[in-house]
Short mmCIF file of C-alpha atoms and ligand atoms in Angstrom, two decimals:
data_model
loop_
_atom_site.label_atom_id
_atom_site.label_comp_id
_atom_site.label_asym_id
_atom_site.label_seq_id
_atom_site.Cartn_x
_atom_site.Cartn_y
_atom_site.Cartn_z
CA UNK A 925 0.00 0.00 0.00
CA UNK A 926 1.30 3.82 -0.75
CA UNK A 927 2.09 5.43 2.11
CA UNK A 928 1.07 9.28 3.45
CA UNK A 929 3.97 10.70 6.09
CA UNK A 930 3.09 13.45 7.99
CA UNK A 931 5.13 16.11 9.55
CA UNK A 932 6.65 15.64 12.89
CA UNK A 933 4.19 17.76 15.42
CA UNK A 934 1.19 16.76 12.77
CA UNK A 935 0.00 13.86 14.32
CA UNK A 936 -1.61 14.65 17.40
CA UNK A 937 -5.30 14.95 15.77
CA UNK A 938 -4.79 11.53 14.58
CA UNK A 939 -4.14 10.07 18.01
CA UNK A 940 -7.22 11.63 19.23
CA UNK A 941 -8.97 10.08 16.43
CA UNK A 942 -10.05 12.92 14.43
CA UNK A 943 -10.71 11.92 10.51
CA UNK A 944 -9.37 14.21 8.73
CA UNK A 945 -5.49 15.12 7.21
CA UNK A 946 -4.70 18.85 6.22
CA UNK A 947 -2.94 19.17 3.46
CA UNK A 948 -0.09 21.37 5.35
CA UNK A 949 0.34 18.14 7.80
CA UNK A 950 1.83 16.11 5.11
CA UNK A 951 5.45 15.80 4.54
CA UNK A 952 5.48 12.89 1.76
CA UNK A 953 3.54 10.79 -0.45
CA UNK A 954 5.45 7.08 -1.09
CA UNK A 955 3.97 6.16 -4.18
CA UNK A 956 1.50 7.06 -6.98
CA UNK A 957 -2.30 6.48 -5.22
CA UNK A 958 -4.92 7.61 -7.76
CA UNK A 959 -7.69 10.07 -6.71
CA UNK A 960 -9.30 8.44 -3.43
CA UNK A 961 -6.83 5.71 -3.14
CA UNK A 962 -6.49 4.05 0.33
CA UNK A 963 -2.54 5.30 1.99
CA UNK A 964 -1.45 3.68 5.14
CA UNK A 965 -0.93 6.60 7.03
CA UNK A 966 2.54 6.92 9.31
CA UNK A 967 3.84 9.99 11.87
CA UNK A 968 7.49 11.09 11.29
CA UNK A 969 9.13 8.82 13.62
CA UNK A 970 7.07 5.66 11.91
CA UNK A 971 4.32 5.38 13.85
CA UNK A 972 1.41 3.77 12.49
CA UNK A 973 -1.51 6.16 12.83
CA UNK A 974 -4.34 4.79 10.55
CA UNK A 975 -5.33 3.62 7.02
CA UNK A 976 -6.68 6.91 5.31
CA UNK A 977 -8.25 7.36 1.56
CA UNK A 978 -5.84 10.25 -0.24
CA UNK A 979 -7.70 13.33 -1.57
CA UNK A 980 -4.73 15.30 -3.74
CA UNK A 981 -7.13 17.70 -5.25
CA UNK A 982 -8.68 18.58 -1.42
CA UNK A 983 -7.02 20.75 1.26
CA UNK A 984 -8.38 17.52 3.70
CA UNK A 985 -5.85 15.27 1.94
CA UNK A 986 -6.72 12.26 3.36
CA UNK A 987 -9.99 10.52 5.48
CA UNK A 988 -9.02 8.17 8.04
CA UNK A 989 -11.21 5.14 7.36
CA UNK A 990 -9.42 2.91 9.73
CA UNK A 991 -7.26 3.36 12.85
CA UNK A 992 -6.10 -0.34 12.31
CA UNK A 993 -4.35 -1.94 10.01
CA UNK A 994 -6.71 -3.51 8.08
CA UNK A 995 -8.03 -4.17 4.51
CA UNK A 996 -10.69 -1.46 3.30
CA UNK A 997 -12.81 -4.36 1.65
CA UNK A 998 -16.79 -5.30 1.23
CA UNK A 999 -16.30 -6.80 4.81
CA UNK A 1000 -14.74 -3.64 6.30
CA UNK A 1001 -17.67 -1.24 4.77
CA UNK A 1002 -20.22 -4.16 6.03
CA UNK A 1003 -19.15 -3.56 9.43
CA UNK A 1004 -19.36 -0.12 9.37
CA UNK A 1005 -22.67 0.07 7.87
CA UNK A 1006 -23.97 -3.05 10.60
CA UNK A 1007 -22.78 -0.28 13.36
CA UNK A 1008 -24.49 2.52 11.61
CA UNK A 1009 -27.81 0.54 11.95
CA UNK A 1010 -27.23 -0.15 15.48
CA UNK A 1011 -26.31 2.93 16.35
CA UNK A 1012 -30.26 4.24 15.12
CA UNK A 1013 -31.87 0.39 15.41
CA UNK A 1014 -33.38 1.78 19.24
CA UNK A 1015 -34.63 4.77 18.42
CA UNK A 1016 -36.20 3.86 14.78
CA UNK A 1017 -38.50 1.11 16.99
CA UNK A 1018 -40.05 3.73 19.23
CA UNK A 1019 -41.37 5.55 15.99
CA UNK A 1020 -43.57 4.64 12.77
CA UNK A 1021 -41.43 7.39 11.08
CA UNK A 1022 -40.19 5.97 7.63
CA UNK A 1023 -37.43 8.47 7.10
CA UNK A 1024 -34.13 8.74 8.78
CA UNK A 1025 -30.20 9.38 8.00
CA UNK A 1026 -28.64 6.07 8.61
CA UNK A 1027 -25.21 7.32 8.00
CA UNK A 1028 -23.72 10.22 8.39
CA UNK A 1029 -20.35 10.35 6.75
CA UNK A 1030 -17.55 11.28 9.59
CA UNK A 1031 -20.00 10.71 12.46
CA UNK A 1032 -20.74 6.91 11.24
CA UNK A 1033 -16.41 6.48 10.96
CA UNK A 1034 -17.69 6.56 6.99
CA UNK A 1035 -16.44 9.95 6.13
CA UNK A 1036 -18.03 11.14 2.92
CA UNK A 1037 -21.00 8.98 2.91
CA UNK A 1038 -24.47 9.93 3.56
CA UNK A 1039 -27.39 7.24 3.34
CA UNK A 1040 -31.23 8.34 3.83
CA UNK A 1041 -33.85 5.86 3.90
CA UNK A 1042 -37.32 7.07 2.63
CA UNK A 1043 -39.88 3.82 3.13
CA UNK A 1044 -37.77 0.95 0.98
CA UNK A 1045 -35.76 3.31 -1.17
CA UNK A 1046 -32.03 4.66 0.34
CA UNK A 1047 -30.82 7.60 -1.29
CA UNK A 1048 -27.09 7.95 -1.39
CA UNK A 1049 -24.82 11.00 -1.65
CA UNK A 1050 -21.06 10.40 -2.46
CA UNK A 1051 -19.01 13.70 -1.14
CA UNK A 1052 -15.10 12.20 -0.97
CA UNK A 1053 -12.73 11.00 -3.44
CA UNK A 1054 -12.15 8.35 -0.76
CA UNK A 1055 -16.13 7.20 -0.68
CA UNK A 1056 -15.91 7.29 -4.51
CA UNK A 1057 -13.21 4.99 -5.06
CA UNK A 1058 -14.48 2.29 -3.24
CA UNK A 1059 -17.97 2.92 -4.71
CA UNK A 1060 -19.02 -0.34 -5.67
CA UNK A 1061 -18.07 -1.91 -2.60
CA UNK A 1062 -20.16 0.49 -0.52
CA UNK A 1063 -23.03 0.02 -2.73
CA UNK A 1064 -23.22 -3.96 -2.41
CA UNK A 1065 -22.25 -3.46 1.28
CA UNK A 1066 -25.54 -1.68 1.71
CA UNK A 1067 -27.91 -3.97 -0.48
CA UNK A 1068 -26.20 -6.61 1.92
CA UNK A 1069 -26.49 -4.84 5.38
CA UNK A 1070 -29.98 -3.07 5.18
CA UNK A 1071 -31.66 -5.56 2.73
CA UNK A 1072 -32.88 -2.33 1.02
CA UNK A 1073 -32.91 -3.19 -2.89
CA UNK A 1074 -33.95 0.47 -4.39
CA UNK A 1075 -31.06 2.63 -4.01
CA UNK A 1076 -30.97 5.79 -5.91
CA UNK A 1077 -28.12 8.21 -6.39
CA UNK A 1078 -27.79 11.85 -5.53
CA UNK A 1079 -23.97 12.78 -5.87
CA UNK A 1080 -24.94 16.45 -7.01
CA UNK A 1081 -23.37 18.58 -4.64
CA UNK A 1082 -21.11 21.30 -4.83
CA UNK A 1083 -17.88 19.75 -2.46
CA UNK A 1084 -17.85 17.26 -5.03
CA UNK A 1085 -15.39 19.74 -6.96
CA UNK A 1086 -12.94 20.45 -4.39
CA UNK A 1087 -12.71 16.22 -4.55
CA UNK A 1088 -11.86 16.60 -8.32
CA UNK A 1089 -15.15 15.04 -8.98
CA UNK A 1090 -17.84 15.65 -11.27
CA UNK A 1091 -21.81 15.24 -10.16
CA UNK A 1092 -23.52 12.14 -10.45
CA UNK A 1093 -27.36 11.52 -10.39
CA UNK A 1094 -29.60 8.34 -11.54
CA UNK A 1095 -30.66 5.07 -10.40
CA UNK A 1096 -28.36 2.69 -9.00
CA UNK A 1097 -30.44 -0.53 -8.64
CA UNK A 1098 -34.07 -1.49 -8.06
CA UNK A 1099 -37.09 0.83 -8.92
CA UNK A 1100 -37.42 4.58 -7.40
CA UNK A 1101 -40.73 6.80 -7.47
CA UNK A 1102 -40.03 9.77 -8.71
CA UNK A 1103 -41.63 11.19 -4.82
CA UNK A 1104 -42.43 9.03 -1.67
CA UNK A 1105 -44.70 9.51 1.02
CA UNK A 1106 -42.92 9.47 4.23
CA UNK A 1107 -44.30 9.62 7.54
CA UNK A 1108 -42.79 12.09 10.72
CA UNK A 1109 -44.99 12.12 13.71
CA UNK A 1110 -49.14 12.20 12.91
CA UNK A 1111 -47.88 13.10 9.66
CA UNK A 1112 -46.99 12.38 6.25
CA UNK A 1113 -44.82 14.19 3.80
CA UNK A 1114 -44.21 13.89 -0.18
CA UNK A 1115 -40.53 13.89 -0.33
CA UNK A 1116 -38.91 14.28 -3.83
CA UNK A 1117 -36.02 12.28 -4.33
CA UNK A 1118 -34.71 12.85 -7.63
CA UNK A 1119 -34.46 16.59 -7.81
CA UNK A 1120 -34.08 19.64 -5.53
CA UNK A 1121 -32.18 20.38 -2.09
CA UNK A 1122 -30.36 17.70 -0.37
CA UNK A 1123 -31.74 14.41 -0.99
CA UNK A 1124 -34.99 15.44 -0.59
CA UNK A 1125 -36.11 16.06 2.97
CA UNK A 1126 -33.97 17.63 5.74
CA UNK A 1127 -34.38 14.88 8.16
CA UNK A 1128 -32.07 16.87 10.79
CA UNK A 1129 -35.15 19.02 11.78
CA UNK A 1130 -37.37 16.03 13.03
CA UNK A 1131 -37.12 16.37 16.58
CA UNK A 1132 -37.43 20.28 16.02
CA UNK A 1133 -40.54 20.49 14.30
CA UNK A 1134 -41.91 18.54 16.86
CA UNK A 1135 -40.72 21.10 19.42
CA UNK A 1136 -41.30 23.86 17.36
CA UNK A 1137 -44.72 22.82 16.60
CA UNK A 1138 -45.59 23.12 20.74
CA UNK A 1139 -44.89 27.27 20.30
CA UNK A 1140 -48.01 27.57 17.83
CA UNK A 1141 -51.13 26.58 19.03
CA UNK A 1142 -53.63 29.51 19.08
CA UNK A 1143 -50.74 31.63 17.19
CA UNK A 1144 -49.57 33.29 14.10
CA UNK A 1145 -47.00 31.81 13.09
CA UNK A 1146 -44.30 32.91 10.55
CA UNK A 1147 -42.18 30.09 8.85
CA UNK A 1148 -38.94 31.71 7.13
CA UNK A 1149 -37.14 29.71 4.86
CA UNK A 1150 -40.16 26.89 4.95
CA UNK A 1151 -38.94 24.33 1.97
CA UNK A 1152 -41.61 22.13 1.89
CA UNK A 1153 -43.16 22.97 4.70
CA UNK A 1154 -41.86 20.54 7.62
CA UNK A 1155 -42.15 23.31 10.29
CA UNK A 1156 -45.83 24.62 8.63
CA UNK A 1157 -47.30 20.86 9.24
CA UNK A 1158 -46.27 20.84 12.33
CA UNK A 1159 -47.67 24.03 13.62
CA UNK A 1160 -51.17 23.50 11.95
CA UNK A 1161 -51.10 19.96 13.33
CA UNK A 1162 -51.16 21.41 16.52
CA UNK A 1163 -53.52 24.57 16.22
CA UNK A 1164 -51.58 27.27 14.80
CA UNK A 1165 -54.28 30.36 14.16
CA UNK A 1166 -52.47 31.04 11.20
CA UNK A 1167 -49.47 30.39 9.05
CA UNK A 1168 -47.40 31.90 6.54
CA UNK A 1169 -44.94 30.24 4.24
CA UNK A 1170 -42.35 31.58 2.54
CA UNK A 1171 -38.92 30.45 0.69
CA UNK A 1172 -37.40 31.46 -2.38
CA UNK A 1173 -38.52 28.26 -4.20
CA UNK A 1174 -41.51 28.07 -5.86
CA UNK A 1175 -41.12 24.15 -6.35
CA UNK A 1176 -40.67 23.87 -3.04
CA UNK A 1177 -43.79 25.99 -1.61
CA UNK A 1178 -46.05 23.66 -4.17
CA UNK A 1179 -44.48 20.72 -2.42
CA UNK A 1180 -45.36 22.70 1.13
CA UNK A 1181 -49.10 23.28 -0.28
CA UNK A 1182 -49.63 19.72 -1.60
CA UNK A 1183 -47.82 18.19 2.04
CA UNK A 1184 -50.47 20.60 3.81
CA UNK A 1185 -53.49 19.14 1.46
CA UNK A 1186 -52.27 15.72 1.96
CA UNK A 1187 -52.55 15.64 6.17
CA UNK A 1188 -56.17 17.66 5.91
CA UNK A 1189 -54.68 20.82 7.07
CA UNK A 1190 -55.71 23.37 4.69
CA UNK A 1191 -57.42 26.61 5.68
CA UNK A 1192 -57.98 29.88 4.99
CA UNK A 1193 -55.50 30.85 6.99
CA UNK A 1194 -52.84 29.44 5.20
CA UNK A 1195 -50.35 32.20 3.17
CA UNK A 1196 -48.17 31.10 0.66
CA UNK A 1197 -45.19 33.30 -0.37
CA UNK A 1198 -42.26 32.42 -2.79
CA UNK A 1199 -39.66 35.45 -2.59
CA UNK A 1200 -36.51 36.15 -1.23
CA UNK A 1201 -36.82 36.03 2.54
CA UNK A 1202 -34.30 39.00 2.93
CA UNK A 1203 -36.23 41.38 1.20
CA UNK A 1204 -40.09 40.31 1.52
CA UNK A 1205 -39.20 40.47 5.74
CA UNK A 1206 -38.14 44.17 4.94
CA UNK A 1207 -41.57 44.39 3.12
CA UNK A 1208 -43.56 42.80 5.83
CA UNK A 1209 -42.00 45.21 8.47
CA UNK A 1210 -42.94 48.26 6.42
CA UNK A 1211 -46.13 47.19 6.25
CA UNK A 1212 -46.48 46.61 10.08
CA UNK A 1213 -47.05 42.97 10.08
CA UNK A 1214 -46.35 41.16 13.28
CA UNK A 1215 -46.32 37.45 14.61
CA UNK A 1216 -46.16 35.44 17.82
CA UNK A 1217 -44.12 32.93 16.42
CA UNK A 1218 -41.38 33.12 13.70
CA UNK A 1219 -39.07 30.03 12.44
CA UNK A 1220 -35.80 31.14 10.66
CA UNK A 1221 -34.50 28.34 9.22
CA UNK A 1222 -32.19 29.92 6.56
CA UNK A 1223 -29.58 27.66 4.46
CA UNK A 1224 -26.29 27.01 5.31
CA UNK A 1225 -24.50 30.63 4.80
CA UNK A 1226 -21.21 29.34 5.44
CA UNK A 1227 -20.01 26.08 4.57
CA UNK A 1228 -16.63 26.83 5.81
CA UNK A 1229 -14.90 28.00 8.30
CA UNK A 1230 -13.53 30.88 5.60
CA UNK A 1231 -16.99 31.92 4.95
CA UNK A 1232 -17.65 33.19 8.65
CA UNK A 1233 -17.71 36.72 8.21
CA UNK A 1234 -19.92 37.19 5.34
CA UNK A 1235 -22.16 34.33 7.22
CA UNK A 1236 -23.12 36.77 9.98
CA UNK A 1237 -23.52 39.24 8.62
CA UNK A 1238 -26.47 37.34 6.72
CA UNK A 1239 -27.76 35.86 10.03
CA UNK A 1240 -27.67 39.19 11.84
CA UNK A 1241 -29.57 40.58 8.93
CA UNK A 1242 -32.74 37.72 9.59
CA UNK A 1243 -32.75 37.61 12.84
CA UNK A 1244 -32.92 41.41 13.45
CA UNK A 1245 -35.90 41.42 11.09
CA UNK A 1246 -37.27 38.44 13.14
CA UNK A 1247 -36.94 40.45 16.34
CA UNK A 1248 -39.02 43.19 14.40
CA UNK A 1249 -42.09 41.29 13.04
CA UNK A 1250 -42.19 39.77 16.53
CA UNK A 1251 -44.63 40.78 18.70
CA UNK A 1252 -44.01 41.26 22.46
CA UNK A 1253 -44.03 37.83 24.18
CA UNK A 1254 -43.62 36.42 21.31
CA UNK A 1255 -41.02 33.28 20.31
CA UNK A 1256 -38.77 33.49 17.51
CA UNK A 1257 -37.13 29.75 16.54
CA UNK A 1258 -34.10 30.47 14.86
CA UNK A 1259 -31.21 28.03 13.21
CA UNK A 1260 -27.87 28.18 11.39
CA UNK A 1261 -26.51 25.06 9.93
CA UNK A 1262 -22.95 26.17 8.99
CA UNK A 1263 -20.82 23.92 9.82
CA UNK A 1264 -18.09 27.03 10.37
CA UNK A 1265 -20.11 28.73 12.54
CA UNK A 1266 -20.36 27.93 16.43
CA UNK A 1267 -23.40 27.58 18.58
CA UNK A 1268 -21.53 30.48 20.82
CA UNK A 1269 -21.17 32.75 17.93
CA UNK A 1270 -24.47 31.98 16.72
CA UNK A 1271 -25.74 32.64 19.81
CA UNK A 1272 -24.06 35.95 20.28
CA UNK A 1273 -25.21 36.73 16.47
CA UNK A 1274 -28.85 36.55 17.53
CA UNK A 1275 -28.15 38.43 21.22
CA UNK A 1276 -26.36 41.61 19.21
CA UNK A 1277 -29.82 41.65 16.36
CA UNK A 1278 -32.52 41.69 19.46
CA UNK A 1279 -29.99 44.52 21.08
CA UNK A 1280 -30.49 46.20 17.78
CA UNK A 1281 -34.05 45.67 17.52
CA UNK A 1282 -34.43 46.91 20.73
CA UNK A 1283 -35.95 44.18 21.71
CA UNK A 1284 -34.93 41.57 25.43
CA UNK A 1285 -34.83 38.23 25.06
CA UNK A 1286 -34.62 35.29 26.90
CA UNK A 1287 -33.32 31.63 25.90
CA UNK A 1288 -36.11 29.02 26.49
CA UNK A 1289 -34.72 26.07 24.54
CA UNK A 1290 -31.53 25.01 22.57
CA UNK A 1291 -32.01 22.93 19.59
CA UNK A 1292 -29.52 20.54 17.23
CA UNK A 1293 -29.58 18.11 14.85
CA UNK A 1294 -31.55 15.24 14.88
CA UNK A 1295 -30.38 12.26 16.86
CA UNK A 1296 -30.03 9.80 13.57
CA UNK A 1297 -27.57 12.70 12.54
CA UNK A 1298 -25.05 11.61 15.78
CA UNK A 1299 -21.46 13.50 16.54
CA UNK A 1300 -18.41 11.70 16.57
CA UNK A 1301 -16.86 12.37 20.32
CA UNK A 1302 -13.84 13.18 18.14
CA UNK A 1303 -15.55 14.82 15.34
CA UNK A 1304 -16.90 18.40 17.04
CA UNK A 1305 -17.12 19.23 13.58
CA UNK A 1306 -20.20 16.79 13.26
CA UNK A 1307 -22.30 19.36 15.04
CA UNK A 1308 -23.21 21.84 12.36
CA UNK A 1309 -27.22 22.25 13.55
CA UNK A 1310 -28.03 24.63 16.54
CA UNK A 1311 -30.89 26.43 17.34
CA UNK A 1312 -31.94 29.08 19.94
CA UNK A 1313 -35.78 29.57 20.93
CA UNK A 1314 -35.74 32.66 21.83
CA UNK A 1315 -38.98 34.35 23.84
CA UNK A 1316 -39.47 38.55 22.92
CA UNK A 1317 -40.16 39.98 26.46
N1 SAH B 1520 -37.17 24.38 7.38
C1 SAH B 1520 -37.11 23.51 6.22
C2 SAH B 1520 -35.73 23.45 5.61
C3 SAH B 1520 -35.20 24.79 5.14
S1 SAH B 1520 -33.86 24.67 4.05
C4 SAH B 1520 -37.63 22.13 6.61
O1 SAH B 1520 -37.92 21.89 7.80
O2 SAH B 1520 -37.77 21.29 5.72
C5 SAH B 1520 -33.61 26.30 3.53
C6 SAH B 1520 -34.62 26.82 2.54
O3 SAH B 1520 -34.31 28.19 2.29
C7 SAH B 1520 -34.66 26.17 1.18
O4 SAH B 1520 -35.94 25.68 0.93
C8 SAH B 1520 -34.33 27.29 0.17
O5 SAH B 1520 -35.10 27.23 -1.01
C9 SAH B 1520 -34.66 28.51 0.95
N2 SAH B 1520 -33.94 29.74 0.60
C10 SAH B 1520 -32.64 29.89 0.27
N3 SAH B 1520 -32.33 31.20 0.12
C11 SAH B 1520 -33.47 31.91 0.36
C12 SAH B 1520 -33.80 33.29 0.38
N4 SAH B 1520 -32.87 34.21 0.13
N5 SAH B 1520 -35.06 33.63 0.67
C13 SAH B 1520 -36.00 32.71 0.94
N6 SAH B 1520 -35.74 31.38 0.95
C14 SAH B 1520 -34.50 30.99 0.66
#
């Protein structure tokens, strides 16, 4: 096998079992590993530190799939997968709900590999050079390990590039729907698998709608940012007075409408509105609109840690306008899920808008991802969801 050598003083993350190799940790590559190619990785003195998959197009060079020596074969990605399953098997009992994440790339020790399940079909996204190479073997290792035979693909994301990959969409085996009908809680949801965000559904919010969804009964509720309208069931499920939708996607707010329909929600107080969120809060303050509950669930603003700056800027932005359409005694549920941003910068993003609002605030709740989308002990970086509920005083 080729071999990765890092720098002396570069291996500490490894022995605390983090994942992932910075390019400016590595001294030498021994040998010619293609594009996602497993290296045995070794410190400067020797040590063995871990079997890695080598990225040479990435600033993460390489992925630690294995702190053993041990072959990266249909056995190894079998066991992996098996823990995956355990890992959610509890949890997925004490619900009917037929979607869930059952592996979340670094988190599941699979790093670049994510696997949703909608009813029978998984949906797969690819994001590493390293999950890539050894493609086929993950793909049989799943048929084998969750005895799920439809598995469709839905490599088309952006990090892809950094990877030196290109996108890759379509059918991998079996027979796919072009939507499902999932179920979350009382209710059900038409999730479209082939097109649009993610791959299809953001399963991180489950937990939260549910939460969320205690806020609205009685209220007016104000659901920033809505795709297809997770948050909006919710809160009509459970007595919301009104509630307003509103994300940049049209596609998505006829999804929200039809998910509505399809759980016998629908009433006149329902209000629909594609535009930029941005602007059309700017609009709504103008015109002296108010709400006793607002969800900001914006997209991720900063994928990176580089991307910081700019990022909160565009929180501050929402959440100030939040603080404004709120009315006193009023709740505003807000998220960020950037990765590069922290839940105590996040938190003191949201504290500086009601300050220039003019508004108090107190922290009721604090929200995160979903508990089929787990965080590696050694993997902070796992924790990208956090959320604040926030009541206007
Ligand atoms: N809360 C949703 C998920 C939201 S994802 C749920 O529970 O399912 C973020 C959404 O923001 C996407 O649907 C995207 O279309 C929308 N969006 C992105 N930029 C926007 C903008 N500037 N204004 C309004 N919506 C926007």
């Amino acid at each position: 096998m080729n071999k990765m050598i890092l720098k002396s003083g570069k291996e500490k993350a490894l022995l605390q079992k983090h994942p992932w190799i910075f390019s400016g940790a590595v001294q030498e590559i021994q040998g010619e590993p293609a594009n996602g190619e497993s290296v045995a990785v070794y410190g400067s003195n020797q040590q063995f530190l871990g079997i890695a998959s080598y990225s040479p197009y990435s600033q993460i060079r390489g992925r630690i799939w294995s702190f053993k020596e041990e072959a990266i074969d249909l056995a190894f990605f079998r066991m992996r997968i098996r823990n995956a399953l355990a890992r959610r098997a509890q949890i997925r009992e004490m619900t009917e709900d037929s979607g869930w994440r059952l592996i979340h790339g670094e988190s599941d020790l699979l790093p670049g590999l994510v696997v949703d399940l909608y009813n029978d079909v998984l949906v797969v996204q690819i994001l590493s050079s390293g999950a890539e190479y050894c493609r086929e073997m993950i793909i049989e290792a799943l048929l084998l390990e969750t005895g799920v035979a439809n598995i469709f693909e839905r490599s088309d994301v952006d990090v892809r590039k950094l990877e030196g990959l290109v996108p890759r969409v379509g059918l991998i085996c079996g027979s796919v729907p072009d939507s499902v009908l999932i179920r979350e809680g009382k209710y059900q949801f038409q999730v479209h698998l082939k097109e649009g965000q993610k791959t299809g559904f953001y399963l991180d919010q489950r937990e939260n709608r549910q939460i969320a969804a205690r806020y609205c009964t009685g209220k007016d509720v104000l659901n920033v940012f809505s795709f297809t309208g997770g948050f909006s069931v919710h809160a009509l499920g459970n007595g919301a007075r009104m509630v307003v939708s509103m994300d940049s996607s049209q596609e998505a707010l006829a999804v929200a409408q039809e998910n509505v329909k399809i759980n016998g929600l629908e009433n006149e107080n329902t209000e629909w509105i594609a535009a930029d969120a941005f602007q059309h809060l700017r609009k709504m303050r103008d015109q002296g609109r108010s709400f006793d509950v607002i969800i900001l669930d914006p997209p991720k603003f900063a994928p990176t840690a580089a991307q910081v700056e700019r990022a909160a800027r565009g929180y501050k932005d929402i959440n100030l306008l939040g603080f404004k359409l709120l009315r006193p005694g009023g709740v505003l549920i807000t998220f960020s899920c950037s990765g590069g941003l922290t839940e105590a910068l996040f938190q003191k993003i949201v504290a500086d808008a009601a300050l220039d609002a003019g508004a108090d605030g107190m922290i009721l709740e604090r929200l995160h991802q979903g508990i089929d989308h787990p965080v590696g002990l050694a993997f902070p970086e796992g924790a990208y969801l956090k959320g604040l509920i926030v009541r206007k005083d």
